[in-house]
Coordinates of C-alpha atoms in Angstrom, one line a residue:
M1 CA 98.0 82.2 103.3
F2 CA 96.8 85.2 101.9
N3 CA 93.3 86.1 101.3
I4 CA 93.0 88.6 98.6
A5 CA 89.9 89.7 97.3
P6 CA 89.4 91.9 94.1
L7 CA 88.8 95.0 93.6
N8 CA 85.4 95.3 93.8
S9 CA 85.0 97.4 90.0
Q10 CA 81.3 98.4 91.1
Y11 CA 82.0 101.9 91.5
A12 CA 84.9 102.5 88.7
S13 CA 82.5 104.2 86.7
V14 CA 81.0 106.4 89.3
I15 CA 85.1 107.4 89.7
Q16 CA 85.6 107.7 86.0
Q17 CA 82.7 110.0 85.7
K18 CA 84.0 112.7 88.9
I19 CA 87.6 112.6 87.1
D20 CA 85.8 112.8 83.5
L21 CA 83.8 116.3 85.1
K22 CA 87.1 118.3 86.3
T23 CA 87.5 121.7 84.4
K24 CA 89.7 119.9 81.3
P25 CA 89.4 118.2 78.4
L26 CA 89.1 114.5 78.9
G27 CA 92.6 112.5 79.4
A28 CA 94.4 115.7 79.6
L29 CA 96.0 115.2 83.0
G30 CA 97.3 111.9 81.5
Q31 CA 98.8 109.2 83.5
L32 CA 97.5 111.0 86.9
E33 CA 93.6 110.1 85.6
E34 CA 94.4 106.6 85.8
C35 CA 96.6 106.4 88.7
A36 CA 93.6 108.7 90.6
K37 CA 91.4 106.3 89.7
T38 CA 93.4 103.5 91.0
L39 CA 94.3 104.8 93.8
T40 CA 90.9 105.8 94.8
L41 CA 89.1 102.1 93.7
I42 CA 91.6 100.9 96.4
L43 CA 91.1 103.0 98.8
S44 CA 87.1 103.3 98.4
Q45 CA 86.6 99.8 98.7
S46 CA 85.1 99.3 102.3
L47 CA 82.5 102.3 101.2
N48 CA 79.2 101.0 100.3
S49 CA 77.1 103.4 97.7
E50 CA 77.6 105.1 95.2
H51 CA 77.0 108.2 97.0
A52 CA 79.7 107.5 99.4
V53 CA 81.8 106.8 96.9
D54 CA 81.2 110.5 95.2
E55 CA 81.6 111.8 98.5
F56 CA 84.8 110.7 99.2
K57 CA 88.1 112.1 99.4
P58 CA 91.0 110.0 99.6
V59 CA 93.7 110.7 100.8
I60 CA 97.3 108.6 101.3
N61 CA 97.9 108.2 105.1
A62 CA 101.6 107.6 106.9
P63 CA 103.3 106.3 103.2
T64 CA 105.5 103.7 104.4
L65 CA 108.5 102.0 102.5
V66 CA 110.4 99.0 103.8
V67 CA 114.0 98.2 102.1
F68 CA 114.4 94.5 102.9
A69 CA 118.2 93.2 102.7
G70 CA 119.7 89.8 102.1
D71 CA 122.8 87.9 100.9
H72 CA 123.3 85.6 97.6
G73 CA 125.0 83.1 97.0
V74 CA 125.3 83.6 93.7
A75 CA 127.5 86.3 94.0
S76 CA 130.5 84.3 94.4
Q77 CA 130.1 83.6 90.8
G78 CA 131.2 86.2 89.8
V79 CA 127.7 88.1 89.1
S80 CA 128.5 91.5 90.7
I81 CA 130.3 94.6 90.8
A82 CA 130.5 94.3 94.8
P83 CA 131.4 91.9 97.1
S84 CA 128.3 90.3 99.2
S85 CA 130.0 92.1 102.4
V86 CA 129.0 95.7 100.7
T87 CA 124.7 94.4 101.5
S88 CA 125.9 94.6 105.3
Q89 CA 127.7 97.8 104.8
M90 CA 124.7 99.6 103.3
I91 CA 122.0 98.0 106.0
A92 CA 124.7 99.8 108.4
N93 CA 123.8 103.3 105.9
F94 CA 120.7 103.2 105.9
A95 CA 120.5 102.7 109.9
H96 CA 122.4 105.7 110.3
G97 CA 120.3 107.9 107.3
G98 CA 123.5 108.0 104.7
A99 CA 122.0 106.7 101.4
A100 CA 119.8 107.8 98.6
I101 CA 116.6 106.1 100.1
N102 CA 117.1 108.0 103.2
V103 CA 117.4 111.4 101.6
F104 CA 114.2 110.8 99.5
C105 CA 111.9 109.7 102.3
R106 CA 113.3 112.4 104.5
Q107 CA 112.3 115.0 101.6
L108 CA 109.1 113.5 100.4
G109 CA 107.9 112.5 103.7
W110 CA 108.3 108.3 103.4
Q111 CA 108.5 106.9 106.6
L112 CA 111.5 104.4 106.2
E113 CA 111.9 100.9 107.7
V114 CA 115.1 98.6 107.5
V115 CA 114.9 95.1 107.1
D116 CA 117.8 92.1 107.9
A117 CA 115.8 89.2 106.0
G118 CA 119.1 87.6 105.4
T119 CA 123.2 88.7 105.4
L120 CA 126.2 87.3 106.5
S121 CA 126.8 90.3 109.1
E122 CA 123.6 90.3 111.6
Q123 CA 122.3 93.6 112.0
H124 CA 121.8 94.9 115.9
H125 CA 120.9 98.1 115.2
I126 CA 117.7 99.3 116.7
S127 CA 116.4 100.5 114.0
V128 CA 116.8 97.2 111.8
H129 CA 114.4 94.5 112.0
N130 CA 115.5 91.2 112.2
Q131 CA 113.6 89.0 110.3
R132 CA 116.8 86.8 109.0
L133 CA 115.6 83.5 107.3
G134 CA 119.6 82.4 107.1
H135 CA 123.3 83.9 106.5
I136 CA 123.2 83.7 102.7
T137 CA 120.9 81.9 100.0
E138 CA 122.8 79.2 98.5
S139 CA 124.2 79.6 94.8
I140 CA 121.6 79.4 92.3
N141 CA 122.8 77.3 89.7
T142 CA 124.3 74.7 92.1
S143 CA 121.1 74.3 94.2
M144 CA 118.0 75.1 95.4
A145 CA 118.4 78.9 97.1
M146 CA 116.4 78.2 99.8
S147 CA 114.5 75.6 101.3
P148 CA 110.3 75.9 100.7
A149 CA 110.7 76.6 104.8
Q150 CA 112.7 79.3 104.4
V151 CA 109.8 80.6 102.2
E152 CA 106.9 80.2 104.2
Q153 CA 108.8 81.7 107.1
G154 CA 109.8 84.6 104.8
F155 CA 105.9 84.6 104.3
K156 CA 105.1 84.8 108.1
F157 CA 107.7 87.3 108.6
A158 CA 106.4 89.8 106.0
K159 CA 102.6 89.3 106.9
Q160 CA 104.0 90.1 110.6
R161 CA 105.4 93.6 109.6
M162 CA 102.7 94.6 107.5
N163 CA 100.0 94.2 110.0
A164 CA 102.3 96.3 112.0
I165 CA 102.6 98.3 109.5
K166 CA 99.1 98.6 108.8
N167 CA 98.2 99.4 112.6
T168 CA 100.0 102.6 112.3
G169 CA 97.4 103.9 110.0
C170 CA 99.6 103.7 107.1
N171 CA 97.3 103.0 103.8
T172 CA 100.2 103.0 101.1
V173 CA 103.5 101.2 101.1
A174 CA 106.4 101.1 99.3
F175 CA 109.0 98.7 98.9
G176 CA 113.1 98.8 98.2
E177 CA 116.0 96.2 98.6
M178 CA 119.5 95.6 98.9
G179 CA 121.7 92.6 97.9
I180 CA 124.5 92.1 96.2
G181 CA 123.7 89.5 93.4
N182 CA 120.0 89.8 93.5
T183 CA 119.5 91.4 90.0
T184 CA 120.9 87.7 88.6
S185 CA 117.9 86.4 91.2
A186 CA 115.2 88.5 89.5
A187 CA 116.6 88.1 86.1
A188 CA 116.2 84.0 86.8
L189 CA 113.1 84.3 88.5
M190 CA 111.8 86.4 85.2
A191 CA 113.0 84.0 82.6
A192 CA 111.9 80.8 84.3
L193 CA 108.4 82.5 85.3
L194 CA 107.7 84.3 81.4
S195 CA 109.9 81.4 79.7
L196 CA 112.3 84.3 78.1
P197 CA 115.5 83.1 77.3
A198 CA 118.5 84.4 79.7
A199 CA 120.0 87.3 77.3
Q200 CA 116.8 88.9 77.2
C201 CA 116.5 89.2 81.6
V202 CA 119.9 89.8 82.3
G203 CA 121.5 93.5 81.9
K204 CA 124.6 95.2 83.9
G205 CA 122.6 95.9 87.1
T206 CA 124.3 98.6 89.0
G207 CA 127.0 98.6 86.2
V208 CA 129.1 95.3 85.1
A209 CA 131.1 95.2 83.0
D210 CA 130.4 93.0 79.6
E211 CA 132.2 90.1 80.3
V212 CA 130.2 89.8 83.6
V213 CA 127.2 90.2 81.7
A214 CA 128.2 86.9 79.9
K215 CA 128.9 85.6 82.9
K216 CA 125.4 86.2 84.4
I217 CA 124.1 85.0 81.1
A218 CA 125.0 81.7 81.7
V219 CA 124.9 81.8 85.4
V220 CA 121.0 82.1 84.8
E221 CA 120.5 79.6 82.0
Q222 CA 122.4 77.3 84.5
A223 CA 120.2 78.2 87.4
V224 CA 116.9 77.9 85.1
N225 CA 118.1 74.3 83.4
L226 CA 119.2 73.2 86.7
H227 CA 115.6 74.0 88.3
Q228 CA 113.3 73.0 85.6
A229 CA 111.3 70.3 87.8
H230 CA 110.1 73.3 90.4
L231 CA 109.1 76.1 88.2
N232 CA 105.3 75.1 87.4
D233 CA 105.2 75.9 91.2
P234 CA 105.7 79.5 92.0
L235 CA 106.5 78.8 95.8
M236 CA 109.2 76.0 94.3
T237 CA 110.2 78.9 91.6
L238 CA 110.8 81.3 94.5
A239 CA 112.8 78.5 96.6
A240 CA 115.2 77.6 93.9
L241 CA 115.8 80.9 92.5
G242 CA 115.0 83.9 94.7
G243 CA 116.7 85.9 97.7
F244 CA 115.8 86.2 101.6
E245 CA 114.8 89.4 100.4
I246 CA 112.6 88.9 97.6
V247 CA 110.6 86.1 99.2
Q248 CA 109.6 88.7 101.6
I249 CA 109.2 91.2 99.3
T250 CA 106.8 88.9 97.6
G251 CA 105.4 88.0 101.0
A252 CA 104.6 91.9 101.7
I253 CA 103.2 92.4 98.8
L254 CA 100.5 90.1 98.8
A255 CA 100.4 91.0 102.7
A256 CA 99.9 94.7 101.8
A257 CA 97.0 93.3 99.2
E258 CA 95.0 91.3 101.7
L259 CA 95.1 94.5 104.4
G260 CA 93.8 96.6 101.3
M261 CA 97.0 98.3 101.1
V262 CA 98.0 100.6 97.9
V263 CA 101.3 99.3 96.8
V264 CA 103.5 100.9 94.9
I265 CA 106.3 98.8 92.9
D266 CA 110.3 100.1 92.5
G267 CA 112.5 98.4 89.7
F268 CA 113.7 95.2 88.6
I269 CA 113.7 93.3 91.8
C270 CA 110.8 94.2 92.9
S271 CA 109.2 93.7 89.7
A272 CA 110.5 90.3 89.6
A273 CA 108.7 90.2 92.9
A274 CA 105.2 91.4 92.0
L275 CA 105.7 88.9 89.0
V276 CA 105.7 86.3 91.9
A277 CA 103.0 87.2 93.7
T278 CA 100.5 87.5 90.6
R279 CA 101.3 83.5 89.9
I280 CA 100.7 83.0 93.8
N281 CA 97.5 84.9 93.5
A282 CA 96.2 87.4 90.8
H283 CA 94.0 89.3 92.3
A284 CA 97.5 91.4 94.3
R285 CA 97.9 92.7 90.7
D286 CA 95.0 94.9 91.4
Y287 CA 96.4 96.5 94.5
M288 CA 99.5 97.7 92.6
I289 CA 101.1 101.1 91.3
F290 CA 104.1 100.6 89.2
A291 CA 106.7 103.8 89.6
H292 CA 108.8 103.6 87.5
A293 CA 110.9 102.0 84.0
S294 CA 114.4 101.4 85.4
D295 CA 117.4 100.9 83.3
E296 CA 117.7 97.6 83.8
Q297 CA 117.4 95.4 80.3
G298 CA 114.5 93.0 81.5
H299 CA 112.2 95.7 83.1
K300 CA 110.2 96.6 80.1
A301 CA 109.5 93.1 79.3
M302 CA 108.6 92.4 82.7
L303 CA 106.3 95.5 83.0
A304 CA 104.6 94.1 79.6
A305 CA 103.9 91.1 81.1
L306 CA 102.3 92.7 84.5
D307 CA 100.2 94.7 82.4
A308 CA 102.2 98.3 83.7
S309 CA 102.5 101.7 82.8
P310 CA 105.2 103.4 85.1
L311 CA 105.2 106.5 86.3
L312 CA 108.5 107.7 85.7
N313 CA 111.1 106.9 83.2
L314 CA 114.5 108.2 84.5
N315 CA 117.0 105.4 83.5
L316 CA 117.5 104.7 87.5
R317 CA 119.4 101.4 88.6
L318 CA 119.8 102.1 92.1
G319 CA 117.4 100.0 93.6
E320 CA 117.0 100.6 97.7
G321 CA 113.2 101.6 96.1
S322 CA 114.6 104.6 95.2
G323 CA 112.4 104.9 91.9
A324 CA 109.3 104.3 94.3
A325 CA 110.0 106.9 96.8
L326 CA 110.2 109.6 94.0
A327 CA 106.9 108.2 92.5
L328 CA 104.8 109.8 96.2
P329 CA 104.4 113.6 94.8
L330 CA 102.8 111.9 91.7
L331 CA 100.5 109.8 93.8
Q332 CA 99.8 112.7 95.8
S333 CA 98.9 115.1 93.0
S334 CA 96.4 112.7 91.6
L335 CA 94.2 112.4 94.4
A336 CA 94.8 116.5 94.7
F337 CA 93.4 117.3 91.4
Y338 CA 90.9 114.6 92.0
N339 CA 89.8 115.9 95.3
E340 CA 89.9 119.4 94.8
M341 CA 89.1 120.4 91.2
A342 CA 86.1 122.4 90.3
S343 CA 84.3 119.9 87.9
F344 CA 82.3 122.1 85.1
A345 CA 79.4 122.6 87.0
D346 CA 80.8 123.7 89.9
A347 CA 83.1 126.4 88.0
H348 CA 80.2 127.4 86.1
V349 CA 82.6 126.6 83.3
E350 CA 81.0 125.2 80.1
Q351 CA 81.9 121.2 79.7
V352 CA 85.0 120.6 77.3
V353 CA 84.4 117.6 75.3

């Protein structure tokens, strides 16, 4: 379903040389230099000569953040701080502009879209995209979360949404999520895909008590054991352990990579989707920039598995795409120095080695 081209790295040395010749010591801008290189490499894929790359001034156009929402049957197992009804209540909050992600998007210049991927209460607000796969998933520790057909439909929905966003002129997308119970689903995906004990993957989510964490660990162990027969196939793993919103984030990552867009990865749940995406098509990893290290216990191990160095570490554990939103100024700053900072030759400054 997704034909993702690996990044053509033939111009990486041209980009690196341009960064190295700026009026600064080598590496002095730290992760901003790596960020500039990655962004420029992604955005220059259509160019056809070293000269064109050297003259290229990459910019982030119409950055768009999409929040996908879905309800999880596993929430009935007592693994969350709130009831499933809160998912739909928060979608309404997004639609009316009152959530943290609305505030950050307004402040920083993201276009915000909200997708109902499958919640208990169908949303009818004009600003909410209806991409429903059902009302709620099955509980992952007692049955498959959803059918393979629902996963396939979720990918189709995601691909349609990414094509529509690309057609607005957007070249940079980020994803957020809302779904009571989704840290349990993400932890199960992590445990299954990385062959890690549940206790290393499960955290406090949005702030549950220790006894709830113990219950989450037990549920994840049950789920992974139940679905052992499906865990060699990432699509079946997603059907067994995922959520409607996690499925569509996974599909959106793959679709955006196929379109040559920059993909900004948020926290624990979105990183779980990114992990699944790389198991479906490894080339998707080339297009990802990781925004932050969340306060969720398993996130650092997941980032390590993805060979990712996040830009921020603010102890966030909200979700919604909040960390991805906050990373935008750093992406813009990395391209600003790349495009505008003088070289030693331009500034007639003796080169610092």
